CSV table of C-alpha atoms in Angstrom, one decimal:
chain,number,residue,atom,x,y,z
A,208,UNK,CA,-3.8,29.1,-17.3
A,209,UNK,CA,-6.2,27.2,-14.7
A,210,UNK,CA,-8.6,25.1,-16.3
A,211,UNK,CA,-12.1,25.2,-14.1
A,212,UNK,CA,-14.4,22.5,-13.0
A,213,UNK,CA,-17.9,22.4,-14.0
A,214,UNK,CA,-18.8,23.8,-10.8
A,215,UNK,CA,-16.6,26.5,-11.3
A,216,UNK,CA,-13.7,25.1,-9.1
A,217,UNK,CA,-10.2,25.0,-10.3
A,218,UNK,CA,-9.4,21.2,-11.8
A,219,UNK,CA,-6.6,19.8,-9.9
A,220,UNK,CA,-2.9,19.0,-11.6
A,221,UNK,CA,-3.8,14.9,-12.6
A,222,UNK,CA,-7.8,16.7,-13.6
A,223,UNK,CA,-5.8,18.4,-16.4
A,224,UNK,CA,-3.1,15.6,-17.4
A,225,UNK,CA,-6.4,13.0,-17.7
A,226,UNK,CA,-8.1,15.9,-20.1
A,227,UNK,CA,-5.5,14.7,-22.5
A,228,UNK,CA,-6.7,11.4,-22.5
A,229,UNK,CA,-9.2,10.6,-25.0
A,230,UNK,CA,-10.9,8.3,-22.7
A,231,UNK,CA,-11.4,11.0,-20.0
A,232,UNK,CA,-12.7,13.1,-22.7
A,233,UNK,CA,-15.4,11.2,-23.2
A,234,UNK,CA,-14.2,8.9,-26.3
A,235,UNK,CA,-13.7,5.3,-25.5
A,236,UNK,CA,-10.4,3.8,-26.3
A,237,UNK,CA,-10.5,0.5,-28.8
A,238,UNK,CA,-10.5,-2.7,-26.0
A,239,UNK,CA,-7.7,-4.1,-27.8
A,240,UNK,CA,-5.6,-1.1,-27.5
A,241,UNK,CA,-2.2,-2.2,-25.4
A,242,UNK,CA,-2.4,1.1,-23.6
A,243,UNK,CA,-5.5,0.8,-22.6
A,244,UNK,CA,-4.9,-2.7,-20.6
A,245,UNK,CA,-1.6,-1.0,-19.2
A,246,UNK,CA,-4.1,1.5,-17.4
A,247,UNK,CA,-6.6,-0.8,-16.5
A,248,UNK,CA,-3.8,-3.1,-14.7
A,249,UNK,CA,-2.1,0.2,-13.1
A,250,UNK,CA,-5.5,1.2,-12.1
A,251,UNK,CA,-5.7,-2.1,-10.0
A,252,UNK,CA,-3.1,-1.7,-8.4
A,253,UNK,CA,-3.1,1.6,-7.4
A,254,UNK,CA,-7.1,0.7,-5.8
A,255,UNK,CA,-5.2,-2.0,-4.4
A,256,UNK,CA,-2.7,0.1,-2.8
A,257,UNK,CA,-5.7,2.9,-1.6
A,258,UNK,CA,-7.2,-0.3,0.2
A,259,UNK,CA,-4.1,-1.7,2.0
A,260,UNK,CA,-3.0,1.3,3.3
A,261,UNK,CA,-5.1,1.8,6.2
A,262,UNK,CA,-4.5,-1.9,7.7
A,263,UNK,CA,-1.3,-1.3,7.0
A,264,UNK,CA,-0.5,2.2,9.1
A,265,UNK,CA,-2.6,-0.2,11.9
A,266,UNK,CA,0.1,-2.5,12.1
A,267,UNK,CA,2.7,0.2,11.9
A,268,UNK,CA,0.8,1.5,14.9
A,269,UNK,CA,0.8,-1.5,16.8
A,270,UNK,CA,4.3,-2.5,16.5
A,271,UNK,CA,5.2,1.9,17.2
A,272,UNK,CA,2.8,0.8,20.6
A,273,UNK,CA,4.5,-2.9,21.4
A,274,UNK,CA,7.6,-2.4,20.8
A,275,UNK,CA,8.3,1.7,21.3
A,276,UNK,CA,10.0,2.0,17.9
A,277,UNK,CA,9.7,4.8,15.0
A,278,UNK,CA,7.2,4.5,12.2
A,279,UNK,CA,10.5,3.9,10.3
A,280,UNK,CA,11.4,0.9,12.3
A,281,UNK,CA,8.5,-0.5,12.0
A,282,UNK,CA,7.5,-0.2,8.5
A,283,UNK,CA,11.2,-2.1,8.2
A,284,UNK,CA,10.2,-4.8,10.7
A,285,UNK,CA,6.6,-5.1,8.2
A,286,UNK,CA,8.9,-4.9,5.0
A,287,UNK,CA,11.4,-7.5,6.1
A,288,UNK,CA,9.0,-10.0,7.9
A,289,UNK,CA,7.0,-9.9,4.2
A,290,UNK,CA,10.3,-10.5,2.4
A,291,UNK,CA,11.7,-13.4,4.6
A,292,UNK,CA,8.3,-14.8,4.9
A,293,UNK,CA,7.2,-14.5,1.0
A,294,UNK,CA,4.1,-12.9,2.1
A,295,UNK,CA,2.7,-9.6,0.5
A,296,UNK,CA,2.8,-6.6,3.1
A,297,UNK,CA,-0.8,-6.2,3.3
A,298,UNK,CA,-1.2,-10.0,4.4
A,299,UNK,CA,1.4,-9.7,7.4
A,300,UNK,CA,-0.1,-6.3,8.4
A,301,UNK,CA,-3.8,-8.2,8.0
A,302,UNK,CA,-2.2,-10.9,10.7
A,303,UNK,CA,-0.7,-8.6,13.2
A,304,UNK,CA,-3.8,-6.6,13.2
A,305,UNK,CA,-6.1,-9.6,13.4
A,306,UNK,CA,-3.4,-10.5,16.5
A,307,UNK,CA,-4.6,-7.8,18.6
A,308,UNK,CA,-8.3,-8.7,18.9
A,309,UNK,CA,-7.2,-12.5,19.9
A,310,UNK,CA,-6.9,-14.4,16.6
A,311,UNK,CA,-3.7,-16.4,16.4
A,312,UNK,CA,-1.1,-15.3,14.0
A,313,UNK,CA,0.4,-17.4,11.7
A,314,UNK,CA,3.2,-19.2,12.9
A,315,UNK,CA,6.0,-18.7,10.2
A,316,UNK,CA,4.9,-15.1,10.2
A,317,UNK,CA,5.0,-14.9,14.7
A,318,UNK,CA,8.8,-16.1,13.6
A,319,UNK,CA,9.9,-13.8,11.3
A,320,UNK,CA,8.2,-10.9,13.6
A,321,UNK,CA,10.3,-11.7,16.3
A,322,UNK,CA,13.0,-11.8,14.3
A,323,UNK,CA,12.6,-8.5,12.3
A,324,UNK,CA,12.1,-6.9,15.6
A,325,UNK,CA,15.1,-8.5,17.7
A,326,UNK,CA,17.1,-7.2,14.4
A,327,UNK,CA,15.4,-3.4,14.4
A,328,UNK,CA,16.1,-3.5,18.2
A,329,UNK,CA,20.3,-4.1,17.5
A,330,UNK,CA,20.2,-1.4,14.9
């Protein structure tokens, strides 16, 4: 059975998994509780994540755009210039998308694009 909103809307799925929480239900989890810093760090993350995403889909558009590949190709050519150049994703999609209004993109990074792209293009 549904369980409803205050507002008389239907809570979604994760609304009725968090009920089960005691901290959603209003009682406040003991600070030195292990679980509760497992959250907290999965939290970060996951806002983290939320924020990257759209500068990431931007450089995913602009290589789709440069280079005429799939949005498969080039989250690979993202994925594998990150890996090869030790770089987090959202740092190498920051660059590329920064490239496209003038500034100058790293040089090791430049490198490993042109390399992750030559390599997506022999596929």
């Amino acid at each position: 059975m549904p369980t409803f909103h205050p507002a008389g809307r239907p809570h979604s799925a994760v609304d009725g998994r968090l009920s089960n929480f005691p901290s959603a239900a209003g009682v406040a989890l003991p600070a030195d509780d292990p679980s509760c810093e497992l959250l907290r760090e999965e939290n970060a993350q996951l806002k983290q994540a939320l924020e990257s995403r759209p500068v990431i889909d931007m450089a995913r558009g602009v290589l789709m755009a440069t280079f005429r590949c799939t949005s498969q190709d080039a989250w690979w050519v993202l994925v594998t210039v990150s890996q090869h150049a030790n770089t987090k994703l959202r740092v190498v999609a920051e660059a590329l998308v920064a490239a496209t209004g003038g500034e100058p993109m790293p040089e090791d990074l430049s490198r490993h694009l042109a390399d992750a792209v030559n390599a997506a293009r022999e596929k």
